[in-house]
Each structure stands twice: as C-alpha cells, then as structure tokens.
PDB file of N, CA, C and O in Angstrom:
ATOM      1  N   UNK B  15      71.332 110.506  55.188  1.00 82.00           N
ATOM      2  CA  UNK B  15      70.727 109.604  56.013  1.00 82.00           C
ATOM      3  C   UNK B  15      69.267 109.733  56.500  1.00 82.00           C
ATOM      4  O   UNK B  15      68.609 108.664  56.784  1.00 82.00           O
ATOM      5  N   UNK B  16      69.064 110.963  56.550  1.00 86.00           N
ATOM      6  CA  UNK B  16      67.397 111.174  56.669  1.00 86.00           C
ATOM      7  C   UNK B  16      66.586 110.784  55.661  1.00 86.00           C
ATOM      8  O   UNK B  16      65.499 110.149  56.068  1.00 86.00           O
ATOM      9  N   UNK B  17      67.200 110.733  54.360  1.00 91.00           N
ATOM     10  CA  UNK B  17      66.452 110.030  53.139  1.00 91.00           C
ATOM     11  C   UNK B  17      66.032 108.740  53.353  1.00 91.00           C
ATOM     12  O   UNK B  17      65.083 108.280  53.083  1.00 91.00           O
ATOM     13  N   UNK B  18      67.137 107.814  53.923  1.00 88.00           N
ATOM     14  CA  UNK B  18      67.107 106.448  54.105  1.00 88.00           C
ATOM     15  C   UNK B  18      66.005 106.276  55.207  1.00 88.00           C
ATOM     16  O   UNK B  18      65.004 105.386  55.152  1.00 88.00           O
ATOM     17  N   UNK B  19      66.221 107.099  56.365  1.00 90.00           N
ATOM     18  CA  UNK B  19      65.097 106.944  57.283  1.00 90.00           C
ATOM     19  C   UNK B  19      63.505 107.105  56.980  1.00 90.00           C
ATOM     20  O   UNK B  19      62.548 106.441  57.270  1.00 90.00           O
ATOM     21  N   UNK B  20      63.397 107.911  55.879  1.00 92.00           N
ATOM     22  CA  UNK B  20      62.099 108.358  55.430  1.00 92.00           C
ATOM     23  C   UNK B  20      61.782 107.329  54.546  1.00 92.00           C
ATOM     24  O   UNK B  20      60.373 106.742  54.754  1.00 92.00           O
ATOM     25  N   UNK B  21      62.308 106.845  53.663  1.00 93.00           N
ATOM     26  CA  UNK B  21      62.178 105.715  53.009  1.00 93.00           C
ATOM     27  C   UNK B  21      61.847 104.326  53.840  1.00 93.00           C
ATOM     28  O   UNK B  21      60.655 103.514  53.551  1.00 93.00           O
ATOM     29  N   UNK B  22      62.611 104.060  54.759  1.00 94.00           N
ATOM     30  CA  UNK B  22      62.421 102.937  55.744  1.00 94.00           C
ATOM     31  C   UNK B  22      60.895 103.206  56.411  1.00 94.00           C
ATOM     32  O   UNK B  22      60.129 102.116  56.515  1.00 94.00           O
ATOM     33  N   UNK B  23      60.740 104.372  56.713  1.00 94.00           N
ATOM     34  CA  UNK B  23      59.279 104.681  57.514  1.00 94.00           C
ATOM     35  C   UNK B  23      58.307 104.530  56.521  1.00 94.00           C
ATOM     36  O   UNK B  23      57.196 103.877  56.900  1.00 94.00           O
ATOM     37  N   UNK B  24      58.327 104.908  55.392  1.00 95.00           N
ATOM     38  CA  UNK B  24      57.168 104.643  54.244  1.00 95.00           C
ATOM     39  C   UNK B  24      57.033 103.247  53.945  1.00 95.00           C
ATOM     40  O   UNK B  24      55.929 102.844  53.830  1.00 95.00           O
ATOM     41  N   UNK B  25      58.261 102.407  54.015  1.00 96.00           N
ATOM     42  CA  UNK B  25      58.044 101.094  53.801  1.00 96.00           C
ATOM     43  C   UNK B  25      57.246 100.125  54.858  1.00 96.00           C
ATOM     44  O   UNK B  25      56.573  99.429  54.490  1.00 96.00           O
ATOM     45  N   UNK B  26      57.685 100.752  56.102  1.00 96.00           N
ATOM     46  CA  UNK B  26      57.135 100.193  57.444  1.00 96.00           C
ATOM     47  C   UNK B  26      55.507 100.584  57.150  1.00 96.00           C
ATOM     48  O   UNK B  26      54.751  99.487  57.655  1.00 96.00           O
ATOM     49  N   UNK B  27      55.211 101.591  56.972  1.00 96.00           N
ATOM     50  CA  UNK B  27      53.900 102.022  56.797  1.00 96.00           C
ATOM     51  C   UNK B  27      53.138 101.069  55.809  1.00 96.00           C
ATOM     52  O   UNK B  27      52.139 100.753  56.137  1.00 96.00           O
ATOM     53  N   UNK B  28      53.781 100.921  54.570  1.00 97.00           N
ATOM     54  CA  UNK B  28      52.933 100.192  53.698  1.00 97.00           C
ATOM     55  C   UNK B  28      53.012  98.685  54.164  1.00 97.00           C
ATOM     56  O   UNK B  28      52.018  97.980  53.640  1.00 97.00           O
ATOM     57  N   UNK B  29      54.007  98.284  54.666  1.00 97.00           N
ATOM     58  CA  UNK B  29      53.847  96.631  55.267  1.00 97.00           C
ATOM     59  C   UNK B  29      52.834  96.558  56.090  1.00 97.00           C
ATOM     60  O   UNK B  29      52.222  95.763  56.191  1.00 97.00           O
ATOM     61  N   UNK B  30      52.673  97.518  57.198  1.00 97.00           N
ATOM     62  CA  UNK B  30      51.702  97.510  58.078  1.00 97.00           C
ATOM     63  C   UNK B  30      50.402  97.542  57.632  1.00 97.00           C
ATOM     64  O   UNK B  30      49.393  96.895  58.085  1.00 97.00           O
ATOM     65  N   UNK B  31      50.185  98.403  56.511  1.00 97.00           N
ATOM     66  CA  UNK B  31      48.924  98.547  55.878  1.00 97.00           C
ATOM     67  C   UNK B  31      48.459  97.097  55.090  1.00 97.00           C
ATOM     68  O   UNK B  31      47.459  96.667  55.233  1.00 97.00           O
ATOM     69  N   UNK B  32      49.426  96.574  54.410  1.00 97.00           N
ATOM     70  CA  UNK B  32      49.172  95.272  53.996  1.00 97.00           C
ATOM     71  C   UNK B  32      48.783  94.251  54.535  1.00 97.00           C
ATOM     72  O   UNK B  32      48.076  93.617  54.651  1.00 97.00           O
ATOM     73  N   UNK B  33      49.597  94.316  55.824  1.00 97.00           N
ATOM     74  CA  UNK B  33      49.240  93.206  56.598  1.00 97.00           C
ATOM     75  C   UNK B  33      48.018  93.310  57.289  1.00 97.00           C
ATOM     76  O   UNK B  33      47.004  92.401  57.636  1.00 97.00           O
ATOM     77  N   UNK B  34      47.644  94.554  57.531  1.00 97.00           N
ATOM     78  CA  UNK B  34      46.261  94.744  58.378  1.00 97.00           C
ATOM     79  C   UNK B  34      45.003  94.666  57.195  1.00 97.00           C
ATOM     80  O   UNK B  34      44.041  94.029  57.527  1.00 97.00           O
ATOM     81  N   UNK B  35      45.284  94.739  55.962  1.00 97.00           N
ATOM     82  CA  UNK B  35      44.445  94.575  54.966  1.00 97.00           C
ATOM     83  C   UNK B  35      44.203  93.262  54.739  1.00 97.00           C
ATOM     84  O   UNK B  35      43.107  92.540  54.560  1.00 97.00           O
ATOM     85  N   UNK B  36      45.266  92.367  54.690  1.00 97.00           N
ATOM     86  CA  UNK B  36      45.176  90.939  54.540  1.00 97.00           C
ATOM     87  C   UNK B  36      44.421  90.391  55.641  1.00 97.00           C
ATOM     88  O   UNK B  36      43.449  89.573  55.608  1.00 97.00           O
ATOM     89  N   UNK B  37      44.681  91.072  56.820  1.00 97.00           N
ATOM     90  CA  UNK B  37      44.270  90.338  58.249  1.00 97.00           C
ATOM     91  C   UNK B  37      42.519  90.552  58.045  1.00 97.00           C
ATOM     92  O   UNK B  37      41.871  89.629  58.642  1.00 97.00           O
ATOM     93  N   UNK B  38      42.251  91.736  57.802  1.00 97.00           N
ATOM     94  CA  UNK B  38      40.932  92.060  57.654  1.00 97.00           C
ATOM     95  C   UNK B  38      40.288  91.399  56.674  1.00 97.00           C
ATOM     96  O   UNK B  38      39.049  90.869  57.003  1.00 97.00           O
ATOM     97  N   UNK B  39      40.703  90.843  55.598  1.00 97.00           N
ATOM     98  CA  UNK B  39      40.276  90.227  54.566  1.00 97.00           C
ATOM     99  C   UNK B  39      39.846  88.698  54.870  1.00 97.00           C
ATOM    100  O   UNK B  39      38.966  88.027  54.928  1.00 97.00           O
ATOM    101  N   UNK B  40      40.981  88.099  55.772  1.00 97.00           N
ATOM    102  CA  UNK B  40      40.799  87.014  56.408  1.00 97.00           C
ATOM    103  C   UNK B  40      39.642  86.872  57.410  1.00 97.00           C
ATOM    104  O   UNK B  40      39.025  85.729  57.621  1.00 97.00           O
ATOM    105  N   UNK B  41      39.631  87.805  58.318  1.00 97.00           N
ATOM    106  CA  UNK B  41      38.552  87.841  59.241  1.00 97.00           C
ATOM    107  C   UNK B  41      37.299  87.892  58.516  1.00 97.00           C
ATOM    108  O   UNK B  41      36.194  87.403  59.028  1.00 97.00           O
ATOM    109  N   UNK B  42      36.975  88.553  57.301  1.00 97.00           N
ATOM    110  CA  UNK B  42      35.902  88.659  56.808  1.00 97.00           C
ATOM    111  C   UNK B  42      35.692  87.211  56.241  1.00 97.00           C
ATOM    112  O   UNK B  42      34.365  86.706  56.347  1.00 97.00           O
ATOM    113  N   UNK B  43      36.539  86.627  55.752  1.00 97.00           N
ATOM    114  CA  UNK B  43      36.319  85.032  55.206  1.00 97.00           C
ATOM    115  C   UNK B  43      35.878  84.078  56.337  1.00 97.00           C
ATOM    116  O   UNK B  43      35.092  83.444  56.228  1.00 97.00           O
ATOM    117  N   UNK B  44      36.554  84.301  57.491  1.00 97.00           N
ATOM    118  CA  UNK B  44      36.352  83.312  58.560  1.00 97.00           C
ATOM    119  C   UNK B  44      34.896  83.704  59.142  1.00 97.00           C
ATOM    120  O   UNK B  44      34.105  82.847  59.397  1.00 97.00           O
ATOM    121  N   UNK B  45      34.435  84.986  58.956  1.00 97.00           N
ATOM    122  CA  UNK B  45      33.080  85.221  59.749  1.00 97.00           C
ATOM    123  C   UNK B  45      32.026  84.625  58.593  1.00 97.00           C
ATOM    124  O   UNK B  45      30.945  84.312  59.242  1.00 97.00           O
ATOM    125  N   UNK B  46      32.416  84.801  57.535  1.00 97.00           N
ATOM    126  CA  UNK B  46      31.414  84.360  56.270  1.00 97.00           C
ATOM    127  C   UNK B  46      31.354  82.852  56.594  1.00 97.00           C
ATOM    128  O   UNK B  46      30.192  82.279  56.284  1.00 97.00           O
ATOM    129  N   UNK B  47      32.563  82.147  56.820  1.00 97.00           N
ATOM    130  CA  UNK B  47      32.383  80.572  56.930  1.00 97.00           C
ATOM    131  C   UNK B  47      31.643  80.217  58.347  1.00 97.00           C
ATOM    132  O   UNK B  47      31.051  79.465  58.136  1.00 97.00           O
ATOM    133  N   UNK B  48      31.906  81.028  59.340  1.00 97.00           N
ATOM    134  CA  UNK B  48      31.174  80.714  60.478  1.00 97.00           C
ATOM    135  C   UNK B  48      29.644  81.035  60.353  1.00 97.00           C
ATOM    136  O   UNK B  48      28.913  80.188  60.993  1.00 97.00           O
ATOM    137  N   UNK B  49      29.353  82.033  59.614  1.00 97.00           N
ATOM    138  CA  UNK B  49      27.956  82.430  59.430  1.00 97.00           C
ATOM    139  C   UNK B  49      27.388  81.087  58.548  1.00 97.00           C
ATOM    140  O   UNK B  49      26.120  80.577  58.988  1.00 97.00           O
ATOM    141  N   UNK B  50      27.909  80.496  57.489  1.00 97.00           N
ATOM    142  CA  UNK B  50      27.489  79.420  56.785  1.00 97.00           C
ATOM    143  C   UNK B  50      27.203  78.226  57.696  1.00 97.00           C
ATOM    144  O   UNK B  50      26.262  77.348  57.930  1.00 97.00           O
ATOM    145  N   UNK B  51      28.340  78.046  58.499  1.00 98.00           N
ATOM    146  CA  UNK B  51      28.304  76.958  59.648  1.00 98.00           C
ATOM    147  C   UNK B  51      27.036  76.984  60.497  1.00 98.00           C
ATOM    148  O   UNK B  51      26.205  76.041  60.878  1.00 98.00           O
ATOM    149  N   UNK B  52      26.924  78.056  61.007  1.00 97.00           N
ATOM    150  CA  UNK B  52      25.636  78.442  61.881  1.00 97.00           C
ATOM    151  C   UNK B  52      24.450  78.083  61.199  1.00 97.00           C
ATOM    152  O   UNK B  52      23.484  77.613  61.858  1.00 97.00           O
ATOM    153  N   UNK B  53      24.402  78.593  60.104  1.00 97.00           N
ATOM    154  CA  UNK B  53      23.079  78.490  59.298  1.00 97.00           C
ATOM    155  C   UNK B  53      22.762  77.115  58.975  1.00 97.00           C
ATOM    156  O   UNK B  53      21.555  76.443  59.326  1.00 97.00           O
ATOM    157  N   UNK B  54      23.768  76.214  58.520  1.00 97.00           N
ATOM    158  CA  UNK B  54      23.814  74.718  58.477  1.00 97.00           C
ATOM    159  C   UNK B  54      23.372  74.006  59.598  1.00 97.00           C
ATOM    160  O   UNK B  54      22.361  73.226  59.723  1.00 97.00           O
ATOM    161  N   UNK B  55      23.981  74.398  60.978  1.00 97.00           N
ATOM    162  CA  UNK B  55      23.635  73.691  62.082  1.00 97.00           C
ATOM    163  C   UNK B  55      22.004  74.103  62.295  1.00 97.00           C
ATOM    164  O   UNK B  55      21.467  73.296  63.075  1.00 97.00           O
ATOM    165  N   UNK B  56      21.704  75.438  62.376  1.00 97.00           N
ATOM    166  CA  UNK B  56      20.376  75.492  62.526  1.00 97.00           C
ATOM    167  C   UNK B  56      19.280  74.752  61.552  1.00 97.00           C
ATOM    168  O   UNK B  56      18.281  74.328  62.144  1.00 97.00           O
ATOM    169  N   UNK B  57      19.450  74.586  60.447  1.00 97.00           N
ATOM    170  CA  UNK B  57      18.675  73.788  59.645  1.00 97.00           C
ATOM    171  C   UNK B  57      18.730  72.525  60.019  1.00 97.00           C
ATOM    172  O   UNK B  57      17.696  71.678  60.035  1.00 97.00           O
ATOM    173  N   UNK B  58      19.744  71.883  60.400  1.00 97.00           N
ATOM    174  CA  UNK B  58      19.872  70.608  60.845  1.00 97.00           C
ATOM    175  C   UNK B  58      19.267  70.244  62.126  1.00 97.00           C
ATOM    176  O   UNK B  58      18.424  69.436  62.467  1.00 97.00           O
ATOM    177  N   UNK B  59      19.420  71.348  62.979  1.00 96.00           N
ATOM    178  CA  UNK B  59      18.569  71.297  64.223  1.00 96.00           C
ATOM    179  C   UNK B  59      17.087  71.298  63.874  1.00 96.00           C
ATOM    180  O   UNK B  59      16.267  70.532  64.600  1.00 96.00           O
ATOM    181  N   UNK B  60      16.685  72.147  63.199  1.00 95.00           N
ATOM    182  CA  UNK B  60      15.287  72.115  62.929  1.00 95.00           C
ATOM    183  C   UNK B  60      14.579  70.922  62.052  1.00 95.00           C
ATOM    184  O   UNK B  60      13.481  70.427  62.529  1.00 95.00           O
ATOM    185  N   UNK B  61      15.396  70.332  61.305  1.00 94.00           N
ATOM    186  CA  UNK B  61      15.063  69.063  60.820  1.00 94.00           C
ATOM    187  C   UNK B  61      15.204  67.931  61.940  1.00 94.00           C
ATOM    188  O   UNK B  61      14.094  66.988  61.730  1.00 94.00           O
ATOM    189  N   UNK B  62      15.883  67.846  62.667  1.00 94.00           N
ATOM    190  CA  UNK B  62      16.065  66.816  63.700  1.00 94.00           C
ATOM    191  C   UNK B  62      14.768  67.012  64.750  1.00 94.00           C
ATOM    192  O   UNK B  62      14.348  66.163  65.044  1.00 94.00           O
ATOM    193  N   UNK B  63      14.546  68.206  65.123  1.00 93.00           N
ATOM    194  CA  UNK B  63      13.316  68.262  65.930  1.00 93.00           C
ATOM    195  C   UNK B  63      12.048  68.136  65.323  1.00 93.00           C
ATOM    196  O   UNK B  63      11.187  67.527  65.841  1.00 93.00           O
ATOM    197  N   UNK B  64      11.957  68.358  64.027  1.00 92.00           N
ATOM    198  CA  UNK B  64      10.795  67.900  63.427  1.00 92.00           C
ATOM    199  C   UNK B  64      10.620  66.587  63.197  1.00 92.00           C
ATOM    200  O   UNK B  64       9.363  66.073  63.416  1.00 92.00           O
ATOM    201  N   UNK B  65      11.714  65.694  62.845  1.00 91.00           N
ATOM    202  CA  UNK B  65      11.519  64.292  62.753  1.00 91.00           C
ATOM    203  C   UNK B  65      11.320  63.758  64.371  1.00 91.00           C
ATOM    204  O   UNK B  65      10.446  62.838  64.475  1.00 91.00           O
ATOM    205  N   UNK B  66      12.126  64.181  65.433  1.00 90.00           N
ATOM    206  CA  UNK B  66      11.656  63.826  66.629  1.00 90.00           C
ATOM    207  C   UNK B  66      10.179  63.928  67.023  1.00 90.00           C
ATOM    208  O   UNK B  66       9.475  63.088  67.629  1.00 90.00           O
ATOM    209  N   UNK B  67       9.643  65.124  66.549  1.00 89.00           N
ATOM    210  CA  UNK B  67       8.177  65.613  66.893  1.00 89.00           C
ATOM    211  C   UNK B  67       7.327  64.482  66.184  1.00 89.00           C
ATOM    212  O   UNK B  67       6.320  63.934  66.817  1.00 89.00           O
ATOM    213  N   UNK B  68       7.517  64.060  64.987  1.00 86.00           N
ATOM    214  CA  UNK B  68       6.738  63.291  64.347  1.00 86.00           C
ATOM    215  C   UNK B  68       6.781  61.845  64.768  1.00 86.00           C
ATOM    216  O   UNK B  68       5.896  61.113  64.828  1.00 86.00           O
ATOM    217  N   UNK B  69       8.029  61.362  65.212  1.00 83.00           N
ATOM    218  CA  UNK B  69       8.229  59.970  65.815  1.00 83.00           C
ATOM    219  C   UNK B  69       7.497  59.999  67.038  1.00 83.00           C
ATOM    220  O   UNK B  69       7.084  58.977  67.397  1.00 83.00           O
ATOM    221  N   UNK B  70       7.403  61.037  68.073  1.00 79.00           N
ATOM    222  CA  UNK B  70       7.068  61.028  69.410  1.00 79.00           C
ATOM    223  C   UNK B  70       5.456  60.975  69.173  1.00 79.00           C
ATOM    224  O   UNK B  70       4.817  60.438  69.664  1.00 79.00           O
ATOM    225  N   UNK B  71       4.727  61.906  68.286  1.00 77.00           N
ATOM    226  CA  UNK B  71       3.439  61.690  67.958  1.00 77.00           C
ATOM    227  C   UNK B  71       2.901  60.409  67.472  1.00 77.00           C
ATOM    228  O   UNK B  71       1.872  59.838  67.810  1.00 77.00           O
ATOM    229  N   UNK B  72       3.754  59.762  66.701  1.00 76.00           N
ATOM    230  CA  UNK B  72       3.368  58.560  65.938  1.00 76.00           C
ATOM    231  C   UNK B  72       3.416  57.517  66.939  1.00 76.00           C
ATOM    232  O   UNK B  72       2.683  56.425  67.126  1.00 76.00           O
ATOM    233  N   UNK B  73       4.332  57.534  67.765  1.00 69.00           N
ATOM    234  CA  UNK B  73       4.614  56.310  68.834  1.00 69.00           C
ATOM    235  C   UNK B  73       3.686  56.454  69.799  1.00 69.00           C
ATOM    236  O   UNK B  73       3.007  55.141  70.366  1.00 69.00           O
ATOM    237  N   UNK B  74       2.955  57.572  70.086  1.00 62.00           N
ATOM    238  CA  UNK B  74       2.217  57.657  71.487  1.00 62.00           C
ATOM    239  C   UNK B  74       0.672  57.473  70.900  1.00 62.00           C
ATOM    240  O   UNK B  74      -0.199  57.602  71.739  1.00 62.00           O
ATOM    241  N   UNK B  75       0.320  57.742  69.398  1.00 61.00           N
ATOM    242  CA  UNK B  75      -0.814  57.359  68.973  1.00 61.00           C
ATOM    243  C   UNK B  75      -1.489  56.184  69.239  1.00 61.00           C
ATOM    244  O   UNK B  75      -0.781  55.156  69.178  1.00 61.00           O
ATOM    245  N   UNK B  76      -2.796  55.993  69.566  1.00 64.00           N
ATOM    246  CA  UNK B  76      -3.647  54.916  69.875  1.00 64.00           C
ATOM    247  C   UNK B  76      -4.278  54.436  68.487  1.00 64.00           C
ATOM    248  O   UNK B  76      -4.491  55.302  67.673  1.00 64.00           O
ATOM    249  N   UNK B  77      -4.463  53.305  68.208  1.00 63.00           N
ATOM    250  CA  UNK B  77      -5.242  52.740  67.086  1.00 63.00           C
ATOM    251  C   UNK B  77      -6.461  53.156  67.185  1.00 63.00           C
ATOM    252  O   UNK B  77      -6.952  53.342  68.353  1.00 63.00           O
ATOM    253  N   UNK B  78      -7.414  53.384  66.193  1.00 66.00           N
ATOM    254  CA  UNK B  78      -8.781  53.952  66.466  1.00 66.00           C
ATOM    255  C   UNK B  78      -9.601  52.668  67.024  1.00 66.00           C
ATOM    256  O   UNK B  78      -9.233  51.593  66.843  1.00 66.00           O
ATOM    257  N   UNK B  79     -10.504  53.342  67.884  1.00 73.00           N
ATOM    258  CA  UNK B  79     -11.352  52.100  68.487  1.00 73.00           C
ATOM    259  C   UNK B  79     -12.410  51.519  67.482  1.00 73.00           C
ATOM    260  O   UNK B  79     -12.997  52.393  66.665  1.00 73.00           O
ATOM    261  N   UNK B  80     -12.659  50.379  67.708  1.00 75.00           N
ATOM    262  CA  UNK B  80     -13.734  49.618  66.895  1.00 75.00           C
ATOM    263  C   UNK B  80     -14.996  49.986  67.831  1.00 75.00           C
ATOM    264  O   UNK B  80     -15.047  49.472  68.994  1.00 75.00           O
ATOM    265  N   UNK B  81     -16.151  50.285  66.965  1.00 77.00           N
ATOM    266  CA  UNK B  81     -17.408  50.094  67.661  1.00 77.00           C
ATOM    267  C   UNK B  81     -17.752  48.745  67.903  1.00 77.00           C
ATOM    268  O   UNK B  81     -17.557  47.737  66.824  1.00 77.00           O
ATOM    269  N   UNK B  82     -18.397  48.122  68.979  1.00 72.00           N
ATOM    270  CA  UNK B  82     -19.113  47.016  69.059  1.00 72.00           C
ATOM    271  C   UNK B  82     -20.192  47.038  68.123  1.00 72.00           C
ATOM    272  O   UNK B  82     -21.215  47.701  68.305  1.00 72.00           O
ATOM    273  N   UNK B  83     -20.351  45.897  67.307  1.00 70.00           N
ATOM    274  CA  UNK B  83     -21.646  45.972  66.461  1.00 70.00           C
ATOM    275  C   UNK B  83     -22.835  45.307  67.223  1.00 70.00           C
ATOM    276  O   UNK B  83     -23.441  44.366  66.689  1.00 70.00           O
ATOM    277  N   UNK B  84     -23.072  45.521  68.384  1.00 65.00           N
ATOM    278  CA  UNK B  84     -24.208  45.076  69.150  1.00 65.00           C
ATOM    279  C   UNK B  84     -25.426  45.808  68.990  1.00 65.00           C
ATOM    280  O   UNK B  84     -25.869  46.614  68.524  1.00 65.00           O
TER     281      UNK B  84
END
C-alpha cells in the first residue's frame, strides 16, 4: 500500500508541475500580447496628437498680410 501512495504522490507532483508550467507559459503569452497592445495604443496616441496639433496650428493661422502699394 505504501508503494501505491508513493506513486500517487509522484503523479500528483508531476501534475502540479505541468499545470504550473503551462500556467506560466500562458501568463508570458498574455503579458507579451498586452505589451504589443500597449505599444500599438501608444503609437496611435502619438499619431493622433500629431494630427491634432497640425490641424490646430493650421486652423488658427492667419493669411499673410498684403502690403498696401501706396
């Protein structure tokens, strides 16, 4: 009976190890995906701010003054 308990304990340890290993691999994949999403969002924010800055400066710009030919 002791031999069965030893094998059951070994099997349980291996199952826990496999579950933890797969869980860690999934966490790494999720972290990588989140990093990619954050980088894409940062790039989109930068592009949006650049476009807004350009439209704001163009909208507020006055046409050049004409000199009076007097």
